[in-house]
Each structure stands twice: as C-alpha cells, then as structure tokens.
Coordinates of C-alpha atoms and ligand atoms in Angstrom, one line a residue:
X25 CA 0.0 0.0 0.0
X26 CA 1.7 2.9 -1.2
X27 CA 3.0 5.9 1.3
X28 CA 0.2 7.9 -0.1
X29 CA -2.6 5.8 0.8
X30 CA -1.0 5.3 4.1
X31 CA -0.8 9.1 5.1
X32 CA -3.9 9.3 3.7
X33 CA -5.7 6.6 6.0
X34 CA -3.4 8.2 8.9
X35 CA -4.8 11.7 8.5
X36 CA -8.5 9.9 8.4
X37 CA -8.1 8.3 11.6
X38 CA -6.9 11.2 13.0
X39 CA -9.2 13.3 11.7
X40 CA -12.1 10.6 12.9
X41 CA -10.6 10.2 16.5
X42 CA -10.3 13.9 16.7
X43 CA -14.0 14.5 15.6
X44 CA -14.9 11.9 18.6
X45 CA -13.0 13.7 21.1
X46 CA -14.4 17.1 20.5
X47 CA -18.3 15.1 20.4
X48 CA -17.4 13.6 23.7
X49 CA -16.1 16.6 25.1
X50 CA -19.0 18.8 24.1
X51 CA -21.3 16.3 25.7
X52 CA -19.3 16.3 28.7
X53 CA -19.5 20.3 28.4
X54 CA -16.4 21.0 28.9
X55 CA -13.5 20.9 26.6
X56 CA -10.7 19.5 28.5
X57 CA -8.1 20.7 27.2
X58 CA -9.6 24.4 26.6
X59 CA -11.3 25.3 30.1
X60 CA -10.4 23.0 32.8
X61 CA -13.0 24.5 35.5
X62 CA -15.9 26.7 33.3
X63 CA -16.8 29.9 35.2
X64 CA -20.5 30.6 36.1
X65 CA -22.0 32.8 34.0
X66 CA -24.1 34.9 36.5
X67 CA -25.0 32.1 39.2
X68 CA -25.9 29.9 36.0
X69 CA -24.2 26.2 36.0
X70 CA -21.7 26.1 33.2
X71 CA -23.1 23.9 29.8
X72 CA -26.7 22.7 30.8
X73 CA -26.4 19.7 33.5
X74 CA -28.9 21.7 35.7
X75 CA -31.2 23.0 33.4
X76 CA -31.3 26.4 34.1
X77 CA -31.2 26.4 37.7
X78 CA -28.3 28.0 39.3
X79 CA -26.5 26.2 42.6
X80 CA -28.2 29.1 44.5
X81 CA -31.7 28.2 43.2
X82 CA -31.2 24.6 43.6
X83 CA -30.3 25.8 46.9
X84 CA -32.9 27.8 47.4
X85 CA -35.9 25.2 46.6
X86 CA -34.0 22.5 48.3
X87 CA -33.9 24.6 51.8
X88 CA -37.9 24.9 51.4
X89 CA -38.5 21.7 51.8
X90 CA -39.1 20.6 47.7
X91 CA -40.1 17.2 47.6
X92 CA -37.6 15.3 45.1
X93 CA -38.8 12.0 43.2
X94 CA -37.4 8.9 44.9
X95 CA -37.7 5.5 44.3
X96 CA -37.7 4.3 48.1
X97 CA -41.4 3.4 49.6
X98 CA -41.1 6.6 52.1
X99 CA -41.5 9.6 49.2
X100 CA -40.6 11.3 52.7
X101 CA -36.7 10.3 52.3
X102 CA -37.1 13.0 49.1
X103 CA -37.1 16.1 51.1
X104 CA -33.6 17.2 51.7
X105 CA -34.1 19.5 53.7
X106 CA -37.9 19.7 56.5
X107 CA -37.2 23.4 56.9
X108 CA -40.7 22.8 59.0
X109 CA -38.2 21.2 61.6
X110 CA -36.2 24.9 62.0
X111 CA -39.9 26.3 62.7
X112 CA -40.9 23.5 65.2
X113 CA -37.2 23.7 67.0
X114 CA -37.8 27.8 67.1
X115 CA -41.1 27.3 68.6
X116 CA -40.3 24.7 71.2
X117 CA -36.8 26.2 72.1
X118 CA -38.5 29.8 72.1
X119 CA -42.1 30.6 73.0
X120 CA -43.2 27.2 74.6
X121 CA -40.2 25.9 76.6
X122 CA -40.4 30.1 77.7
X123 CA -43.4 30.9 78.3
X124 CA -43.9 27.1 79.8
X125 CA -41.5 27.8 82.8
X126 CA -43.0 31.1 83.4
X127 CA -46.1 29.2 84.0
X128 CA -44.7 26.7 86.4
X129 CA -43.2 29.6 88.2
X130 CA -46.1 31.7 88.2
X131 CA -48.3 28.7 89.6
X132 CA -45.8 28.0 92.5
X133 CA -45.5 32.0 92.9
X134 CA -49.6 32.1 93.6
X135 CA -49.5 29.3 95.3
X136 CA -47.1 30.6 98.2
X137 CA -48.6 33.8 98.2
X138 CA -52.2 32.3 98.7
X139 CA -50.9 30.1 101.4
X140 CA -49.2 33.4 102.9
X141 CA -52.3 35.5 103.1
X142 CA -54.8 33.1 103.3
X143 CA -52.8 30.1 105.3
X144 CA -53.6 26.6 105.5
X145 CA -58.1 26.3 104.9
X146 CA -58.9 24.7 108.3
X147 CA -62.2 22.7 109.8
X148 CA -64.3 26.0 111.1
X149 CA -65.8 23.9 113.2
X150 CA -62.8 22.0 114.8
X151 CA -62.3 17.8 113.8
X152 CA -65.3 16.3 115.6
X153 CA -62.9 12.9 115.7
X154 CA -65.8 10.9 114.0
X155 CA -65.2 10.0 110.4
X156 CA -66.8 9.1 107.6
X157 CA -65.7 7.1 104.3
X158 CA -65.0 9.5 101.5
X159 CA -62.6 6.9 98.6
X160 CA -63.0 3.0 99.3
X161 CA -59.6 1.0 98.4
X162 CA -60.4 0.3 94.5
X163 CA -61.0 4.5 94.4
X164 CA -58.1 5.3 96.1
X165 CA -55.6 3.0 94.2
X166 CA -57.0 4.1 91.3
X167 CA -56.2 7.8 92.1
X168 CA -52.5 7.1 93.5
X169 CA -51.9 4.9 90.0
X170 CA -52.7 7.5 88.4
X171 CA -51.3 10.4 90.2
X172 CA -48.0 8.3 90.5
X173 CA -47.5 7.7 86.7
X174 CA -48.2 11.1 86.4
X175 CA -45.8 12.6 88.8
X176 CA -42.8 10.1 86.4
X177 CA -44.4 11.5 83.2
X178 CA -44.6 15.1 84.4
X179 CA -40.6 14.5 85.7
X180 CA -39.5 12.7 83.0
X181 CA -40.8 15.1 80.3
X182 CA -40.0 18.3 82.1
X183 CA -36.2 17.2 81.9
X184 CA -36.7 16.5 78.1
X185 CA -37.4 20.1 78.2
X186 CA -35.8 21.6 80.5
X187 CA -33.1 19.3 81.6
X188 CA -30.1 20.3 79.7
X189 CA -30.7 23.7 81.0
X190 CA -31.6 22.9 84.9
X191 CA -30.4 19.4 85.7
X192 CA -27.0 19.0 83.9
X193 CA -25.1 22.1 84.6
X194 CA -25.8 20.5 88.7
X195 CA -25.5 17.1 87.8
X196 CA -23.2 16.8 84.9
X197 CA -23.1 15.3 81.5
X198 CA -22.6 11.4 81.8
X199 CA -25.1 11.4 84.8
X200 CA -27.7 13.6 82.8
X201 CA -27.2 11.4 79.6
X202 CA -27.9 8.4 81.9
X203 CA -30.7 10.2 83.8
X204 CA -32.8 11.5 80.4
X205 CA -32.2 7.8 78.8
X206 CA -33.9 6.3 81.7
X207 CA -36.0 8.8 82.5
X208 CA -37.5 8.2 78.3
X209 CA -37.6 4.6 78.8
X210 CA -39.7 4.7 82.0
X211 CA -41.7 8.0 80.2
X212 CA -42.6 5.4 77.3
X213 CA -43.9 2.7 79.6
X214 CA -45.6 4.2 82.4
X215 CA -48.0 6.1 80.0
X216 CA -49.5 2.8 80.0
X217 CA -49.7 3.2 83.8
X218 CA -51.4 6.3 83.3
X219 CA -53.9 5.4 80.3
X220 CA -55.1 2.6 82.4
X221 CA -55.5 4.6 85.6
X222 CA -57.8 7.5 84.0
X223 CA -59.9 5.3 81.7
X224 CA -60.6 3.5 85.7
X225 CA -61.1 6.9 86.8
X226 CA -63.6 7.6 83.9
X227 CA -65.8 4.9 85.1
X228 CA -65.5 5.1 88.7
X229 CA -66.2 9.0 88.8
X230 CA -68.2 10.2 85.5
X231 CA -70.9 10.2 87.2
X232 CA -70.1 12.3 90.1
X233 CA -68.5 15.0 88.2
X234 CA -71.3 16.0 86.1
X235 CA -72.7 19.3 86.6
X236 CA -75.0 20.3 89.0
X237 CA -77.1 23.2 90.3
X238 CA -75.0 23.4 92.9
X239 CA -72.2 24.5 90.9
X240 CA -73.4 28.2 90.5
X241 CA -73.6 28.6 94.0
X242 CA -70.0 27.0 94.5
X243 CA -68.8 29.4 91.7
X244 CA -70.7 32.7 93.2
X245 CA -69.0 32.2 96.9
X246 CA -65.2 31.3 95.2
X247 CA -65.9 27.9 96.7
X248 CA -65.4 29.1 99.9
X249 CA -61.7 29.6 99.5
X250 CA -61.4 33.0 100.2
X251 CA -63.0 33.7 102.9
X252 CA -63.1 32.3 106.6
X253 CA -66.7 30.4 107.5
X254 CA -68.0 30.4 103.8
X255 CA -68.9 26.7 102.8
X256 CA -70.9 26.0 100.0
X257 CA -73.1 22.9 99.5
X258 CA -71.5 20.5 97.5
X259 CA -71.9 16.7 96.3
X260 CA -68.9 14.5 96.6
X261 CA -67.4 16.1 94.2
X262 CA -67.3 20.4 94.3
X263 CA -66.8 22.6 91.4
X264 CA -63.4 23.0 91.2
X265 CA -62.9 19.0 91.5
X266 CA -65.0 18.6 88.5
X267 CA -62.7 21.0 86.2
X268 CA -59.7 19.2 87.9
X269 CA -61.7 15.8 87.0
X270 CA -62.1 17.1 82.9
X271 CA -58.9 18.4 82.4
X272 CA -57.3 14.9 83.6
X273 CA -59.7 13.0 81.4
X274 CA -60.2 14.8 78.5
X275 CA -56.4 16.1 78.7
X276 CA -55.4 12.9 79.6
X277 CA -56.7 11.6 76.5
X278 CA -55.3 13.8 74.3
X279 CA -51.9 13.7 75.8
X280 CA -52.0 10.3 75.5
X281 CA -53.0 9.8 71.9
X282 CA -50.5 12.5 70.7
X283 CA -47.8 10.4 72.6
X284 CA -49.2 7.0 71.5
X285 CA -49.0 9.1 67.6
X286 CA -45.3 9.9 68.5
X287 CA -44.1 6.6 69.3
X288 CA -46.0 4.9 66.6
X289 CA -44.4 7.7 64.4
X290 CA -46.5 6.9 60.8
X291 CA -49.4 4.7 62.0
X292 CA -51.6 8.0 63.4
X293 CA -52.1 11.1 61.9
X294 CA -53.8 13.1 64.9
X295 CA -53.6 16.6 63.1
X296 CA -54.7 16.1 59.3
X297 CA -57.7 14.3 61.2
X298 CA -58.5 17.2 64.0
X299 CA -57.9 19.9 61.4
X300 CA -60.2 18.4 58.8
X301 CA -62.9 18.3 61.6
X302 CA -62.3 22.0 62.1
X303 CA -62.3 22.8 58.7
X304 CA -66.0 21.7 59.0
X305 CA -66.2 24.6 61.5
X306 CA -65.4 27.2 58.6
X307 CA -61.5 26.4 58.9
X308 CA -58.9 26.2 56.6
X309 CA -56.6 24.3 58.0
X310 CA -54.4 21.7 55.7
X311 CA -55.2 18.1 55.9
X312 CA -52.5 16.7 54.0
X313 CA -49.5 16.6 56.3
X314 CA -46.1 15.0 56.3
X315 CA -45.5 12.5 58.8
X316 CA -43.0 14.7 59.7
X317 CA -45.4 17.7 59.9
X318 CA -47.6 15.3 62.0
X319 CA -44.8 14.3 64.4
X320 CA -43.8 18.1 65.1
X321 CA -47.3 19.4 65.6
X322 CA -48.0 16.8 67.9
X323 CA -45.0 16.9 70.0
X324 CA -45.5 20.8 70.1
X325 CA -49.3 20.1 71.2
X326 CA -48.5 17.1 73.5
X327 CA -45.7 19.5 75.2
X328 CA -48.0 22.5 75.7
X329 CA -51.0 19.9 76.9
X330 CA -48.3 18.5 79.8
X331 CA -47.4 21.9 80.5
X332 CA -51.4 23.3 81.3
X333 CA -52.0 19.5 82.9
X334 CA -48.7 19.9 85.2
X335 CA -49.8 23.6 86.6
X336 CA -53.2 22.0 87.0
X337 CA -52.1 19.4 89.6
X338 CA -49.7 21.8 91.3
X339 CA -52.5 23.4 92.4
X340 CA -54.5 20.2 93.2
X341 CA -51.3 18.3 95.0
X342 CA -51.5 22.2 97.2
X343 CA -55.0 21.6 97.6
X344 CA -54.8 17.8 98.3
X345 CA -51.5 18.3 101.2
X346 CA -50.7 21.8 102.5
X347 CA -53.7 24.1 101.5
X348 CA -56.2 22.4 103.4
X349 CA -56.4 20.8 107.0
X350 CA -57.9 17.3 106.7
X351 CA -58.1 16.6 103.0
X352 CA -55.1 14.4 102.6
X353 CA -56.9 11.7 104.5
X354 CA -59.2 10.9 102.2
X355 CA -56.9 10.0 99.9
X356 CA -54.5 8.2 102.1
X357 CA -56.7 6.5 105.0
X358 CA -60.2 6.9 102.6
X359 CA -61.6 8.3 105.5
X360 CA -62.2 12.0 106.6
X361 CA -63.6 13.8 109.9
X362 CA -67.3 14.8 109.7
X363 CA -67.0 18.1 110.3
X364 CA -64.5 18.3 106.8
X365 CA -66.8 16.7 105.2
X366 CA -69.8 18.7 106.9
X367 CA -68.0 22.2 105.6
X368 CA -66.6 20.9 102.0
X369 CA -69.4 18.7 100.7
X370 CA -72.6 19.0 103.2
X371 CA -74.9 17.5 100.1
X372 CA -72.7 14.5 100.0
X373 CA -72.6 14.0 103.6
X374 CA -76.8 14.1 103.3
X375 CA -76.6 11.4 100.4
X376 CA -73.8 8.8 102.5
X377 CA -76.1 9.2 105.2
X378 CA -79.4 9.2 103.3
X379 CA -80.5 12.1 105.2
X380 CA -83.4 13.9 104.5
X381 CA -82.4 17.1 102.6
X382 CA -84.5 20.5 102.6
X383 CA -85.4 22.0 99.6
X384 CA -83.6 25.0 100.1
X385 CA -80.5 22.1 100.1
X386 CA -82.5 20.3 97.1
X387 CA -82.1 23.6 95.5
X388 CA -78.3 23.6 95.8
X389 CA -78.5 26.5 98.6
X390 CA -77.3 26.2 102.3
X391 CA -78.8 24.4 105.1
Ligands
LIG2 C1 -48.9 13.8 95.3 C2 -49.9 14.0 94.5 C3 -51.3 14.1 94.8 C4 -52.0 14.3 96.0 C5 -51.4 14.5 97.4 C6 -53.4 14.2 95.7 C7 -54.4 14.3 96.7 C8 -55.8 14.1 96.4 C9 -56.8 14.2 97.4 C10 -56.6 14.4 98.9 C11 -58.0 14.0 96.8 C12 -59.4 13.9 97.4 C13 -60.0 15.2 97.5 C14 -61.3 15.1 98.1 O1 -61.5 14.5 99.1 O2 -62.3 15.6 97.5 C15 -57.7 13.8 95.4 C16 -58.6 13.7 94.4 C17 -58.3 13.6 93.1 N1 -57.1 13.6 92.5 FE1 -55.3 13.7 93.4 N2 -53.6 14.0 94.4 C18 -52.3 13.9 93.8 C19 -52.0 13.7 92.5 C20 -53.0 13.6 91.5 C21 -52.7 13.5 90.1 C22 -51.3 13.4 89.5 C23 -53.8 13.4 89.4 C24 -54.1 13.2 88.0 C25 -53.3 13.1 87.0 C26 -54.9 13.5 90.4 C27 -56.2 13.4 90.2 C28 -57.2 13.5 91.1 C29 -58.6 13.5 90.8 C30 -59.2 13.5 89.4 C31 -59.3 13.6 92.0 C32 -60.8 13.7 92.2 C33 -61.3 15.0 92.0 C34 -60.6 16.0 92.8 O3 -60.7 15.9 94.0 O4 -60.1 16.9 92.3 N3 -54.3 13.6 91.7 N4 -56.3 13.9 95.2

C-alpha cells in the first residue's frame, strides 16, 4: 500500500478520532483541554447539567422543603431538607419551653402567696374525731396509679425540656445522659400506667362530676376559698374538682394519643384528622400533612397539653396536702372527719347518710 494511501488513512483516523473527542467533550460540556474548571455565568451552571437552575436556586428550593422524586417506599426520604423542623425547633426552644416555665413559676408563685395570706383552709368547726368514708380502696388506688404515673411523666418530660438547662449544669453530663435515657424509657412505659388509671377513673367518677345546680352557687362564693366560714353545699365532688376531673380526662386523652402518635411515628395522623374536623367549622386548616409535619405538631401540642395539665395538679397536690387541713386523708386512709366533710361537701354528707335534705339544700343552697 503505497506511502500515499498510508498518510492518507493516517490523516482519516486522526481526523475521525479527533471529531470523537471534540463530540465527547461537548457532551461532557467541557472541553478539556480548553477550560479545565468553566466559570459561572451569572449564578448559572456552566453547559446545561442543571437545566437552568443556578447552585443558588437549587439551593434555594432544596432549603424549602421541595419534595424530590425517589424510588424508596417513604416519598418522605425526598425532602432534603424539612425546613418545617427549623420552625418547630424555634417554637419549642422559644415561645413554649419560655413561656412554659413562666407558667410553672407563676403557679408555685400564687400558690405561696395564697398560702401566705390566706394560710392553710382549716375545719371551722374543729375535727369532731368521727369519720366518715369518703374513697373505698379500688378509688383510692386508682387515684394514686394514676397520680404516681403522672408525677414520672410530668418528671421525665420536664427534663426532656428543660433538663439540659436545669439538671446537667448540677448534675453533669454522663449522669444527665444516663438520667434522660432512663428517664425516656420509663416516660414510654408508664404512659401505659397512666392510660389505664384515668380510663378507671372515667368509670369510677363520670358520674359524680357531672354538673350540678350546685355548681353556681359554688362558683358565686369562690368555693369558699377566700373567705373564713363560707362553705358552699357540694356533692362529693365540688366545682373546682370537677374541672380538675375534665382536664385529667379529657387532657389525659389527648396527651396520650398524641404520645401514642409519636411513638407509633406513621401509623396516626392526629392533626390532618383534628384539622379536617375543624375545617367543618369554617377552617382552613391543611389536611394533608407530612409524617413529619404530624410528628412536630403533635409533639409541640402534647408539650404545651403537659405543661397546662402539670400547673393544674400543682394546684390540686397544694390543695390535696398543705392548703387544706384534713383533705389528705381521704386520699390516704379513705376516711375523713365529719365536720371536713360537713363544711366541704354537706350534700354529700346528706346522700352517704341518706339524710333527709330540705329544699332550700334540694335547691343547691345552704342548710
Ligand atoms: C402527690 C400528689 C397528689 C396528692 C397529694 C393528691 C391528693 C388528692 C386528694 C386528697 C384527693 C381527694 C380530694 C377530696 O377528698 O375531695 C384527690 C382527688 C383527686 N385527684 Fe389527686 N392527688 C395527687 C395527684 C394527682 C394526680 C397526679 C392526678 C391526675 C393526674 C390526680 C387526680 C385526682 C382527681 C381527678 C381527684 C378527684 C377530683 C378532685 O378531688 O379533684 N391527683 N387527690
């Protein structure tokens, strides 16, 4: 084959593998040899990998939460970013964990100055010695397997909130880390403790803490906390018990089903559920929410729902030990002096003892 033809077919091949290279290297959109690193043109990606979305767009959508196409079962895994969870960390690091232990404070605050002015409520008219049963044994267990889960979940979920703050500067870090993983373990299992004792309370008390006539009068004399000799009539249960009664029940249900929804993180959706049934009060509230979404609400709402049930009991535990003489007891022994009993809840008293009852007392008014 003559020299020619050779440099001929030489120069082809060359000229073919050149024409390859500059294809591939357009395709890869950047010519190697040329322009090593290909400057941004105005934010813009260099040749047209991203479309025409700059780094600072791609950016920009990814850090509101777009939801990316995935091929895994949980379309959740494609958000790259829940910026949701900076909302839900700036509410529950600011406003509620705030405003929260003001409460607390405030309650304990009241509390000690009502004790200071008013002092401890005594029997007016002095423990007559005789008692009477107020909470047989299955009442009385039931209330103290309650209150006792409650005191752990109150404990245990305060120091989720406030721990790191409070506990471990005193206690340090190993001890707290130790502390908060026991203290989630037990806060998991006892709510079980706790569902079990107010669904018992439910039953055993419904019907005792439904309103009553009575109630105004109860109301209109501040349930004769205030003031020295001032006893309303009351059933067993007064007023103020029966608010206590519904916010541990009807609390205590929500509380749990938002913490039963957090540890069975997909399987309930408390929040696209309550909001749809609000948006048949004229809401607009969205109804398709994220699991994530779901998880945040709920721990925001189960958080601010401990916080309201925690003051609560403060004031009932006040009531219940130091604010008033002779309460305790019926709690702890199940019986209490006549004369308490007499003072707090004189309708009661009548019903126990099947006592006639005049119709000034039929008509919720004194004796
Ligand atoms: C150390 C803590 C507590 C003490 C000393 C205490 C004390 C008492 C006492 C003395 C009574 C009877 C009041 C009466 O004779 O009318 C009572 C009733 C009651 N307790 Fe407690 N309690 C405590 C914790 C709790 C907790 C944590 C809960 C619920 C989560 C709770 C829920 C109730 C309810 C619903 C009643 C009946 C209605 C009422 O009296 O308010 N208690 N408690």
């Amino acid at each position: 084959m003559g020299l020619w033809l050779r440099r001929v077919f030489r120069a082809a091949a060359f000229l073919l593998l050149l024409a390859f290279w500059a294809g591939a290297a357009n395709l890869t959109g950047a010519l190697i040899v040329d322009n090593p690193a290909a400057a941004q043109v105005e934010g813009k990606p260099p040749g047209s990998t991203l479309g025409s979305t700059s780094d600072s767009d791609l950016w920009r959508t990814l850090r509101r939460g777009f939801q990316g196409k995935v091929s895994f079962a949980d379309k959740q895994k494609g958000v790259a970013i829940q910026s949701e969870g900076d909302n839900w960390r700036a509410v529950r690091n600011g406003p509620l964990s705030v405003y929260g232990g003001w409460l607390l404070l405030a309650t304990i605050v009241i509390l000690a100055v009502f004790f200071a002015v008013r002092g401890r409520i005594r029997v007016d008219a002095g423990l007559s010695g005789r008692t009477i049963e107020r909470f047989n044994t299955l009442e009385r267990f039931t209330h103290w397997l309650t209150a006792s889960s409650f005191i752990v979940l109150a404990l245990t979920g305060l120091n989720v909130l406030y721990g790191k703050y409070v506990l471990m500067p005193i206690i340090g870090q190993n001890a707290f880390a130790a502390l908060t993983y026991w203290g989630k373990l037990a806060h998991n299992y006892i709510a079980f403790a706790f569902m079990i004792g107010i669904a018992m309370m439910l039953v055993l008390w419904v019907r005792d803490n439904l309103p009553s006539r009575e109630d105004v009068t109860w109301v209109a004399q501040g349930g004769g906390m205030f003031v020295k000799g001032v006893h309303p009539p009351a059933r067993k249960f007064n007023f103020g018990q029966k608010v206590i009664f519904w916010i541990v029940i009807l609390g205590g249900i929500s509380i749990t089903y938002t913490g039963l929804s957090l540890m069975f993180f997909f399987d309930l959706k408390p929040f696209s559920g309550t909001f749809a049934l609000l948006n048949l009060l004229g809401f607009d509230l969205p109804t398709q929410l994220t699991a994530l979404q779901e998880s945040q609400l709920t721990q925001l709402w189960h958080a601010v729902l401990a916080l309201i049930m925690i003051v609560v009991i403060i004031a009932h535990i006040y009531i219940g030990t130091l604010g008033m003489e002779g309460a305790f007891d019926a709690m702890y022994t199940g019986q209490v002096d006549e004369n308490w009993a007499h003072e707090h809840h004189s309708l009661w008293v009548a019903e126990v003892r099947l006592e006639p009852q005049s119709p000034a007392q039929q008509r919720g008014g004194g004796e």
